[in-house]
Short mmCIF file of N, CA and C in Angstrom, two decimals:
data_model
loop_
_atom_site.label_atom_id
_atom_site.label_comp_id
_atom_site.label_asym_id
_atom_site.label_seq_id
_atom_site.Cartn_x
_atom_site.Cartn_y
_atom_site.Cartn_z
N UNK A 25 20.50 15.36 6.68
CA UNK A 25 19.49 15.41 5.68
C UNK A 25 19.58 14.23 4.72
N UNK A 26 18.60 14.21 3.76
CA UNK A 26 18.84 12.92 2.71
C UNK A 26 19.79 13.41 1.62
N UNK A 27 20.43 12.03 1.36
CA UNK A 27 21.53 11.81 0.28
C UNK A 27 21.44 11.25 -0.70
N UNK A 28 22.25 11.48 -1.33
CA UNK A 28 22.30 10.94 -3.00
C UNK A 28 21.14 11.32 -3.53
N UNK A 29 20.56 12.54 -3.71
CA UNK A 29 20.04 12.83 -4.28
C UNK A 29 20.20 13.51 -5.89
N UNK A 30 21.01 13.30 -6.45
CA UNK A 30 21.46 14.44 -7.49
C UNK A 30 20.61 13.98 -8.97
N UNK A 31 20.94 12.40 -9.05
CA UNK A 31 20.01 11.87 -10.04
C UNK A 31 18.84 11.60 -10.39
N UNK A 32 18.09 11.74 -9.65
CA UNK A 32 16.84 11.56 -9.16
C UNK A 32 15.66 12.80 -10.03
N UNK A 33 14.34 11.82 -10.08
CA UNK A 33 13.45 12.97 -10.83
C UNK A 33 12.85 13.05 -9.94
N UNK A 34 12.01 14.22 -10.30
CA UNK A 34 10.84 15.06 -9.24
C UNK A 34 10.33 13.29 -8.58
N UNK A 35 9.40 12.28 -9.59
CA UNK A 35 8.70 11.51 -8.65
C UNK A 35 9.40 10.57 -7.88
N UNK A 36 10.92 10.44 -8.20
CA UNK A 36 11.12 9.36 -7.45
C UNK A 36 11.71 9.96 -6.28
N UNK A 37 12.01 11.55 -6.24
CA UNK A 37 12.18 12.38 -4.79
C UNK A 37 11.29 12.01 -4.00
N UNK A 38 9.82 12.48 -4.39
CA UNK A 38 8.62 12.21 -3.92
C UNK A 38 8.36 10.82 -3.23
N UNK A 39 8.99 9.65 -3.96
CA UNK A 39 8.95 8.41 -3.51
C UNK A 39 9.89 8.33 -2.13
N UNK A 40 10.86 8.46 -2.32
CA UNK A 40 11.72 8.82 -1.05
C UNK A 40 11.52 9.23 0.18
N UNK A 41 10.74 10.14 -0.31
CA UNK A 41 10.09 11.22 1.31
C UNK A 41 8.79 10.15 1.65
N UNK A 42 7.73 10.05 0.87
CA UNK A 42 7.38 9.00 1.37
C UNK A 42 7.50 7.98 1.86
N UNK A 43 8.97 6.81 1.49
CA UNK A 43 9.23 5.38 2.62
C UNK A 43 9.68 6.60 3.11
N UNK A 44 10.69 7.38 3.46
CA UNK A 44 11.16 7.93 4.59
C UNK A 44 9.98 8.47 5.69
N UNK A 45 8.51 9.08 5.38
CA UNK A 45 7.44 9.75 6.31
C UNK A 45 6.91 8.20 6.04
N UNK A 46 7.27 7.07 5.92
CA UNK A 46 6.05 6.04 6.05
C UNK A 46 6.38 4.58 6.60
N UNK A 47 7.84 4.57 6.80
CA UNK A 47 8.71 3.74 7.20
C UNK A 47 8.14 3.07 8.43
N UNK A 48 8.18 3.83 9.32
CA UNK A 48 7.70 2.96 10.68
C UNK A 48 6.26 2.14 10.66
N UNK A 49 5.83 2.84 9.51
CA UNK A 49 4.08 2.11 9.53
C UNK A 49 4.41 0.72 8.14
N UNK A 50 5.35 0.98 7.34
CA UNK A 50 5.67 -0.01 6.62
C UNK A 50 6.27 -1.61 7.60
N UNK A 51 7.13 -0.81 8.78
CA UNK A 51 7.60 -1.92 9.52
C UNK A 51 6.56 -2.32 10.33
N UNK A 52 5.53 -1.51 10.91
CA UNK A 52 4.41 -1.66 11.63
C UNK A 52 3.67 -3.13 11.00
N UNK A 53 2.90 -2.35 9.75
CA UNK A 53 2.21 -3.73 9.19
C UNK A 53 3.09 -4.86 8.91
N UNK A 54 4.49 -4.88 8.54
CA UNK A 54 5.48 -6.12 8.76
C UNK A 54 5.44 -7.09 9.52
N UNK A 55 5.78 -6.49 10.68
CA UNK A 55 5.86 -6.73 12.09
C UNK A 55 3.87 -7.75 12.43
N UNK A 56 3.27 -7.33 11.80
CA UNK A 56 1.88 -8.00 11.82
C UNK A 56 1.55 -8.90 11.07
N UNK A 57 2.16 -8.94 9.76
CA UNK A 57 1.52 -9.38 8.81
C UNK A 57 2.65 -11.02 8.32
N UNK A 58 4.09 -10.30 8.71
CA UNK A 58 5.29 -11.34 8.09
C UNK A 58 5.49 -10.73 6.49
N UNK A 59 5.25 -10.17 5.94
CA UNK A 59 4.93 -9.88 4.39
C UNK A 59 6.39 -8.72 4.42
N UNK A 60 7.21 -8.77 3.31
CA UNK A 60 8.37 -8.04 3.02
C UNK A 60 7.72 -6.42 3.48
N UNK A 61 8.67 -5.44 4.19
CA UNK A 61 8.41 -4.36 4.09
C UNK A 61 8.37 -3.89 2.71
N UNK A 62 9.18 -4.30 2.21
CA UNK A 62 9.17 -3.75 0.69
C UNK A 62 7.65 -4.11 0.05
N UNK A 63 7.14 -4.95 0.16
CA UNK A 63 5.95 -5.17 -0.47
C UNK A 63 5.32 -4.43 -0.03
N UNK A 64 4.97 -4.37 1.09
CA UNK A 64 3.99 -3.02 2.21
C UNK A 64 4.22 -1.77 1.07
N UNK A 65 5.97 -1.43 1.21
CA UNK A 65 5.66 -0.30 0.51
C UNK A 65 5.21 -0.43 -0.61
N UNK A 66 5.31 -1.18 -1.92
CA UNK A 66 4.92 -1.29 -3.26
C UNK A 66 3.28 -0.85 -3.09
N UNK A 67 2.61 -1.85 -1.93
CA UNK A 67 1.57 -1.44 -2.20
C UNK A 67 1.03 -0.43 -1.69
N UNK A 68 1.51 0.39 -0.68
CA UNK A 68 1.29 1.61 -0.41
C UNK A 68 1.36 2.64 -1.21
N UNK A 69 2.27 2.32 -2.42
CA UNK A 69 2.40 3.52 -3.15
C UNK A 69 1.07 3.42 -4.40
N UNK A 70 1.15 1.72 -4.87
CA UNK A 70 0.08 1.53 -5.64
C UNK A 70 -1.39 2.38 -5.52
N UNK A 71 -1.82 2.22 -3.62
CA UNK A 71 -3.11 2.14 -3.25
C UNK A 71 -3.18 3.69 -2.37
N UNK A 72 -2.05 3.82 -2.00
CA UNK A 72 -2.34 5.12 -0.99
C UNK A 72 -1.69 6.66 -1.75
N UNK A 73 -1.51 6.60 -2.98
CA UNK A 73 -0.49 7.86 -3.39
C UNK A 73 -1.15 8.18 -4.68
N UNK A 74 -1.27 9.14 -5.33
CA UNK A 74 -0.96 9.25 -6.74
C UNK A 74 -0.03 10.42 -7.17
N UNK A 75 0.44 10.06 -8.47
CA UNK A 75 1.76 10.81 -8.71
C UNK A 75 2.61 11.55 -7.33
N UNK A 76 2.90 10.28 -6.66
CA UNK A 76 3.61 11.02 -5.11
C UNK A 76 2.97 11.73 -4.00
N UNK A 77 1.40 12.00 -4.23
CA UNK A 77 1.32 12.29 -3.05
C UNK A 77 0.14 11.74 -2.51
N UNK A 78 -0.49 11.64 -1.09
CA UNK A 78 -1.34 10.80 -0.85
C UNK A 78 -2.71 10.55 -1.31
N UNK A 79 -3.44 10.02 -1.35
CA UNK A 79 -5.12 10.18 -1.91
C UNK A 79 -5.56 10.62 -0.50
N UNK A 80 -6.70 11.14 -1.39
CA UNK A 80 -7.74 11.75 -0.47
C UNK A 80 -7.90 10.50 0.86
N UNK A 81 -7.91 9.38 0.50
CA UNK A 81 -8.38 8.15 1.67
C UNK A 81 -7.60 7.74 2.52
N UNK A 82 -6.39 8.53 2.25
CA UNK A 82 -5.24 8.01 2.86
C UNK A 82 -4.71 9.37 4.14
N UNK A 83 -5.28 10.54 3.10
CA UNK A 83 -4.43 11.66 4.10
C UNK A 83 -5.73 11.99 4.87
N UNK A 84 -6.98 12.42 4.28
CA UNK A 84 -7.89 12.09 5.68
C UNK A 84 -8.49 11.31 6.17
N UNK A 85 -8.55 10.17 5.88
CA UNK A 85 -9.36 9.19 6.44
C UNK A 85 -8.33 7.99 7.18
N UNK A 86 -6.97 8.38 6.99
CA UNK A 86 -5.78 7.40 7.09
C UNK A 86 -6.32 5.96 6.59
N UNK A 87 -6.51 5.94 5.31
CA UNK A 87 -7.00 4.59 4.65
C UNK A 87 -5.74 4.50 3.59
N UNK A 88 -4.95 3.24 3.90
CA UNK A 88 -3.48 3.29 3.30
C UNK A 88 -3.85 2.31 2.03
N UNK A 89 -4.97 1.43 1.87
CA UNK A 89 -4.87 0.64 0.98
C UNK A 89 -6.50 0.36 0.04
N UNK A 90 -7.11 1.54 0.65
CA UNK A 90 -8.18 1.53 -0.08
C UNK A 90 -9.10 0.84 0.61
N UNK A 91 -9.32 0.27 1.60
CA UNK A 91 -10.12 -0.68 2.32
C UNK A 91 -11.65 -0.10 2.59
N UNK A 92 -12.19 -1.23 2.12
CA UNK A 92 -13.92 -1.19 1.80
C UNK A 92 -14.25 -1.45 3.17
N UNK A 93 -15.41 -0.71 3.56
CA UNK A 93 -15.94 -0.51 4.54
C UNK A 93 -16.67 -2.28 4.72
N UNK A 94 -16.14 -2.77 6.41
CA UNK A 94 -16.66 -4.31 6.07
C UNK A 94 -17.59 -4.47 7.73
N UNK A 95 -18.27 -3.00 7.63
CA UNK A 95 -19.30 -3.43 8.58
C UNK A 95 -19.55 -2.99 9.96
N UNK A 96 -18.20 -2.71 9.84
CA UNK A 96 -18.00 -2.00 11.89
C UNK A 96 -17.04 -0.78 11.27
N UNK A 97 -16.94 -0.03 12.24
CA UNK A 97 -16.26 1.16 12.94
C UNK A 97 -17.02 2.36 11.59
N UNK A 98 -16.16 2.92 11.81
CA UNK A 98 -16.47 4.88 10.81
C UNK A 98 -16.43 4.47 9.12
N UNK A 99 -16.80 4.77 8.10
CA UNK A 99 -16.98 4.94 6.26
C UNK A 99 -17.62 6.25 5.91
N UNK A 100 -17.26 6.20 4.94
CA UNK A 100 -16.83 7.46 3.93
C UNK A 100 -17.07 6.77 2.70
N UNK A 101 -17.33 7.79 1.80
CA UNK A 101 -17.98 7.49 0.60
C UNK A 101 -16.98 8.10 -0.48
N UNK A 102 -16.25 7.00 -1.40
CA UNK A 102 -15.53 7.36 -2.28
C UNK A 102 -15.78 7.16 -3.69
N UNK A 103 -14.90 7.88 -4.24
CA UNK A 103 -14.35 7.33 -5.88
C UNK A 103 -13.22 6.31 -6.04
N UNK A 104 -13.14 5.19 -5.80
CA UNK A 104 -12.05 4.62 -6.30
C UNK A 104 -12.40 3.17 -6.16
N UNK A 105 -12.13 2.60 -7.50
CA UNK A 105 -12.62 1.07 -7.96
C UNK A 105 -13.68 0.40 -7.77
N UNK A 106 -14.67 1.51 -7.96
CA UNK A 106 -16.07 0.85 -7.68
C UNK A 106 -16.76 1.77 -9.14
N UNK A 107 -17.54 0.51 -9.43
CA UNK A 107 -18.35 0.92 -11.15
C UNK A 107 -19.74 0.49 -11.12
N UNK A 108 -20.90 0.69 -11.93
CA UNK A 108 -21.64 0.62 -12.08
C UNK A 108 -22.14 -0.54 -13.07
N UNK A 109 -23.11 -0.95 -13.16
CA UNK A 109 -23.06 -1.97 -14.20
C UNK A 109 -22.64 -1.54 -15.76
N UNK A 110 -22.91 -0.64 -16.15
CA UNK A 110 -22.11 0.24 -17.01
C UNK A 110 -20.82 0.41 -16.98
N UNK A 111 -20.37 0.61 -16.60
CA UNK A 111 -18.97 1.05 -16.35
C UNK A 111 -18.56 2.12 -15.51
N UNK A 112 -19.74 2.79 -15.20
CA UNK A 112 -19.33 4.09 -14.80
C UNK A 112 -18.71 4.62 -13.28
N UNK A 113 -17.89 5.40 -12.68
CA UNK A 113 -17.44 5.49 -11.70
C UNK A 113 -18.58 5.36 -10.47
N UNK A 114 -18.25 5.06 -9.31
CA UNK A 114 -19.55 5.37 -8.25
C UNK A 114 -18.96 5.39 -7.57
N UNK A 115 -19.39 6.42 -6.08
CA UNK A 115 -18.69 5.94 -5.23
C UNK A 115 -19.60 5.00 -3.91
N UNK A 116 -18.76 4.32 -3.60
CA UNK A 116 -18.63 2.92 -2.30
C UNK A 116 -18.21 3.08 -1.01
N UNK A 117 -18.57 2.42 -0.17
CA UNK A 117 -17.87 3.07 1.22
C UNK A 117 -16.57 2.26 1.41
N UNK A 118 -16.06 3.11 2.20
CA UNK A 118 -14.67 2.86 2.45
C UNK A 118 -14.61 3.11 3.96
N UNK A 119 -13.44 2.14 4.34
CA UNK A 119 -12.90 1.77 6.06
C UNK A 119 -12.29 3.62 6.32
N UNK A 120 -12.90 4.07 7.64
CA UNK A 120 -12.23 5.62 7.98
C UNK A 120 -11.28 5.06 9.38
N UNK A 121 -10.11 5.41 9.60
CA UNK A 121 -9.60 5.19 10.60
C UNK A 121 -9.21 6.12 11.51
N UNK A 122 -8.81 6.19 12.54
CA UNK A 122 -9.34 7.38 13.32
C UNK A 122 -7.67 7.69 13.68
N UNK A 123 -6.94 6.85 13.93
CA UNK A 123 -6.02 7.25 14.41
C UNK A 123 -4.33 5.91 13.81
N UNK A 124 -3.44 6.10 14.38
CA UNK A 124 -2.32 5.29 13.40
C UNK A 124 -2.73 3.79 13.91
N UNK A 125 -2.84 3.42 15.13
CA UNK A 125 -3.11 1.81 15.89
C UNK A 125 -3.88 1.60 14.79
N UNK A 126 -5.14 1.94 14.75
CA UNK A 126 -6.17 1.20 13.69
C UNK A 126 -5.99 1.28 12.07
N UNK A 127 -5.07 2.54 11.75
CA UNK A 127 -4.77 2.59 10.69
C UNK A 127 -3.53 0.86 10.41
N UNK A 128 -2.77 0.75 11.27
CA UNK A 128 -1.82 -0.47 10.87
C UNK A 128 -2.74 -2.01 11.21
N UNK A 129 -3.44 -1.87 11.94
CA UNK A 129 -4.72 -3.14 12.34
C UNK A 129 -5.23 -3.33 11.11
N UNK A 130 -6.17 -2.47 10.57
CA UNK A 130 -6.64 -2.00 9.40
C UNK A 130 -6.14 -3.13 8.20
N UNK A 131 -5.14 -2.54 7.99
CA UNK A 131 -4.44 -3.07 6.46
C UNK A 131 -3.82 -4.02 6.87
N UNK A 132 -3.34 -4.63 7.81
CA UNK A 132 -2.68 -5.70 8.44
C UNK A 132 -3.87 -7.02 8.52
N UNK A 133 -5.05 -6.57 8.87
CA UNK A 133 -6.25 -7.50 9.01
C UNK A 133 -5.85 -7.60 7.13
N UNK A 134 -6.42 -6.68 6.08
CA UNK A 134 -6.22 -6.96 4.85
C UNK A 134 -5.01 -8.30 4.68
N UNK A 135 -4.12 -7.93 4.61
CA UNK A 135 -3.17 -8.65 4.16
C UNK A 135 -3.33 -9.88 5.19
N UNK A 136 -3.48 -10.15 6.30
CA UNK A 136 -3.47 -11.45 7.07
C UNK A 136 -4.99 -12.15 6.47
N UNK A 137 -5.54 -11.68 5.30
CA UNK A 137 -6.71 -12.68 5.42
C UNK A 137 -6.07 -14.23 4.99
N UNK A 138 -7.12 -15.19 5.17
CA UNK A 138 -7.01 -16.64 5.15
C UNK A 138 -6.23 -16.45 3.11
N UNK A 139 -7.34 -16.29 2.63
CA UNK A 139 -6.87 -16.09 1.14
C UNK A 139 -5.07 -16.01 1.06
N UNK A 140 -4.73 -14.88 1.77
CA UNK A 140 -3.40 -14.54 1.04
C UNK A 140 -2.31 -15.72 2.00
N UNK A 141 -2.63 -16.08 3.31
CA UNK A 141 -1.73 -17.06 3.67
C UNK A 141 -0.47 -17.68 3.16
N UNK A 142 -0.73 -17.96 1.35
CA UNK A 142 0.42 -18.71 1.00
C UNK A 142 1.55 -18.00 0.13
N UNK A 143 0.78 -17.01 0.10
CA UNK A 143 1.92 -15.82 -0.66
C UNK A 143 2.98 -15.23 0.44
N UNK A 144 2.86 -14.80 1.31
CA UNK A 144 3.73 -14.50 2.69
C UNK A 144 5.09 -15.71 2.48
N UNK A 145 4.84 -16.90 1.76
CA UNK A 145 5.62 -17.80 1.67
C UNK A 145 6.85 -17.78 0.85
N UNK A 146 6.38 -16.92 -0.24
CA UNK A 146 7.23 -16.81 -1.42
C UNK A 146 8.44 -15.94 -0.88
N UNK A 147 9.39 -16.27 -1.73
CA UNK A 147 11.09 -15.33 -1.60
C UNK A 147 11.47 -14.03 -2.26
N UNK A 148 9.99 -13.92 -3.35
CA UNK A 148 11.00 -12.75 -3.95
C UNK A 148 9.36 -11.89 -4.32
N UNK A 149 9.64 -10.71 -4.75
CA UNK A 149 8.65 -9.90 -4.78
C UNK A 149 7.89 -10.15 -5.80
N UNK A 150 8.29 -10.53 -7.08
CA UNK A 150 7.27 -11.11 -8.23
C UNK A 150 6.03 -12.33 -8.00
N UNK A 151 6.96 -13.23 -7.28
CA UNK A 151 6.15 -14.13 -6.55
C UNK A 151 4.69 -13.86 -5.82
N UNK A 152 5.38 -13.07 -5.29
CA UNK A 152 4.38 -12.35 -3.95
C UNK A 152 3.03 -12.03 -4.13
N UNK A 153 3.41 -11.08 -5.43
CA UNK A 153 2.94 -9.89 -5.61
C UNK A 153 1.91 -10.75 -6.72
N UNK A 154 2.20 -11.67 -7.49
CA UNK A 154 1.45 -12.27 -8.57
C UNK A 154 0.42 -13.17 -7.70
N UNK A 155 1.18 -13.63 -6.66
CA UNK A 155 0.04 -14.84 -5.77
C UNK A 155 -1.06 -13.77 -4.79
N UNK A 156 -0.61 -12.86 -4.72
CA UNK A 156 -1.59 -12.00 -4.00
C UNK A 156 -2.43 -11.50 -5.21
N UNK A 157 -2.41 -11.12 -6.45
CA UNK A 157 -3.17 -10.69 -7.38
C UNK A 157 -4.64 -11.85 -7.27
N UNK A 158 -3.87 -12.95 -7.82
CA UNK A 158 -4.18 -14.45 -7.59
C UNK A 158 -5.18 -14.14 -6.90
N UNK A 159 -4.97 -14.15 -5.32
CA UNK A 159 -5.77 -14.81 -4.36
C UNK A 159 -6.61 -14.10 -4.64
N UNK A 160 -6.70 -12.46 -5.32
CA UNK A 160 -7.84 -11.94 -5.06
C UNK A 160 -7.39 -10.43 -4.67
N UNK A 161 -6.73 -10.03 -4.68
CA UNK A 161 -5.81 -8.65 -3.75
C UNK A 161 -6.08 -7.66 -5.53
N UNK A 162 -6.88 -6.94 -4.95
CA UNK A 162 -6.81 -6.07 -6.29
C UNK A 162 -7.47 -6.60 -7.63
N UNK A 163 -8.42 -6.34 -8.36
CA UNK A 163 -8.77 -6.35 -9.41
C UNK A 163 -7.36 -6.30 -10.17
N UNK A 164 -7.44 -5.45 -10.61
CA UNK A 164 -6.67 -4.97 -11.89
C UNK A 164 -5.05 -5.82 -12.01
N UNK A 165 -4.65 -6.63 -12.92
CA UNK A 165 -3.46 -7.11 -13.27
C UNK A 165 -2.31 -6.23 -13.41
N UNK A 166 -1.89 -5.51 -12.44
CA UNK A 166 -0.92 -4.59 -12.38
C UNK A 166 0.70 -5.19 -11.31
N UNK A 167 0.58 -6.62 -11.59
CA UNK A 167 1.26 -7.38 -10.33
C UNK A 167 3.15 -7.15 -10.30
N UNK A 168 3.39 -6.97 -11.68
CA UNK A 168 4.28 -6.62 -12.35
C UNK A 168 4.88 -5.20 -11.57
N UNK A 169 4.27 -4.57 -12.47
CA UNK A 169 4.43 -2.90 -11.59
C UNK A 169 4.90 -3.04 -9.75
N UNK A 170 3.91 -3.51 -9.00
CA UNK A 170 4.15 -3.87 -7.60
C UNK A 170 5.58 -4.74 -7.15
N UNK A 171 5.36 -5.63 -8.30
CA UNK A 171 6.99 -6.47 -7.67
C UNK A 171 8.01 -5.16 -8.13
N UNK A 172 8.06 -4.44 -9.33
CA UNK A 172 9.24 -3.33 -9.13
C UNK A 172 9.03 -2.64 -8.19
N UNK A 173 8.32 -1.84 -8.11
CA UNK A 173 8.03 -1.10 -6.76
C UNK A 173 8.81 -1.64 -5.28
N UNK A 174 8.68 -2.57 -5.37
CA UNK A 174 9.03 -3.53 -4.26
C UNK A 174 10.68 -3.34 -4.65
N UNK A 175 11.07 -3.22 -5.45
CA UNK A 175 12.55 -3.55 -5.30
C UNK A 175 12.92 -2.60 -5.42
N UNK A 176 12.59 -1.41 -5.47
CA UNK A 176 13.39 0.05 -5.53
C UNK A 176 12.97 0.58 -4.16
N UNK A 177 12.64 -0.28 -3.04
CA UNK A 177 12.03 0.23 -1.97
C UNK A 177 13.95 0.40 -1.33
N UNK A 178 14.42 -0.70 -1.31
CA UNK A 178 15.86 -0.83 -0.86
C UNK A 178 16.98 0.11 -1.15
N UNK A 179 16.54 0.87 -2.01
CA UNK A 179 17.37 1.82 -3.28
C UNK A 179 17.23 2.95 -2.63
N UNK A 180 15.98 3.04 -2.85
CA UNK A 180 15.52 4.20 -1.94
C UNK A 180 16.26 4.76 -0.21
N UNK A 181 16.06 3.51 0.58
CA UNK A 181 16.27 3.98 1.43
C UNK A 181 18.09 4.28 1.61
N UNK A 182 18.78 4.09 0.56
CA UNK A 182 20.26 4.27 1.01
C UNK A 182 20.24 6.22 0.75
N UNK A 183 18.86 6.69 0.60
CA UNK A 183 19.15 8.04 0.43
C UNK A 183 18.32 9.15 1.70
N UNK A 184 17.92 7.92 2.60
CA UNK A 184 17.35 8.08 4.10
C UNK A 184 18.27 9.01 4.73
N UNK A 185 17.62 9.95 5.37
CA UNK A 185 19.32 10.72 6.37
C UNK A 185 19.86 9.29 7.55
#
């Protein structure tokens, strides 16, 4: 079973079980993309979770990173980061994936666009994570948050069974 658990709060349990149920798809998009697993996870937790557990886009639609519907295959109509000229929430279509292959294609196409190319370059997760804001990866200036994320991914897993 998993270890070292004694110190730990409810969310960062929650974080745990997640890289542990999400691990192989973290190495999946790796394995595609070149981009730190750890970053995969940061932003998995950013884009696919709230308070620990998955979003609606993620647990049925297997949409791990929020991905806007760009023209081909299945969409679904959500709430999340889409506004009105007002401000007001709306929802937008979003990428539906049918099964895990297209779910790691999916977000792997994301992260391999031309844009992010030179961030894959960087050594450390602040880097990364600020040049991907940069290129365009996410509205919101939350780049900070993601590079920690990224480094408690390693922490985490010494409590993997």
């Amino acid at each position: 079973g998993f270890k070292r658990l004694e110190n730990y709060s409810t969310g960062m349990l929650r974080r745990i079980w997640l890289a542990y149920n999400y691990d192989q798809f973290f190495w999946d998009v790796h394995y595609k993309t070149n981009f730190p697993i750890s970053i995969i996870y940061a932003y998995f937790i950013m884009e696919a979770t709230l308070e620990g557990v998955e979003s609606n886009l993620m647990a049925v639609y297997m949409n791990p990173g929020g991905i806007k519907y760009r023209g081909f295959g299945k969409k679904t109509k959500a709430f999340d980061d889409c506004y009105d000229k007002k401000g007001r929430k709306i929802k937008c279509d979003f990428a539906v994936f049918d099964n895990y292959d297209e779910m790691v294609y999916g977000w792997a196409s994301v992260f391999n666009q031309e844009r992010y190319s030179d961030c894959v370059k960087y050594n450390n997760a602040a880097d990364i994570c600020k040049c991907l804001y940069k290129s365009g990866y996410h509205t919101a200036n939350n780049w900070k948050k993601r590079a920690n994320l990224s480094r408690e991914y390693w922490k985490l897993r010494t409590s993997f069974p």
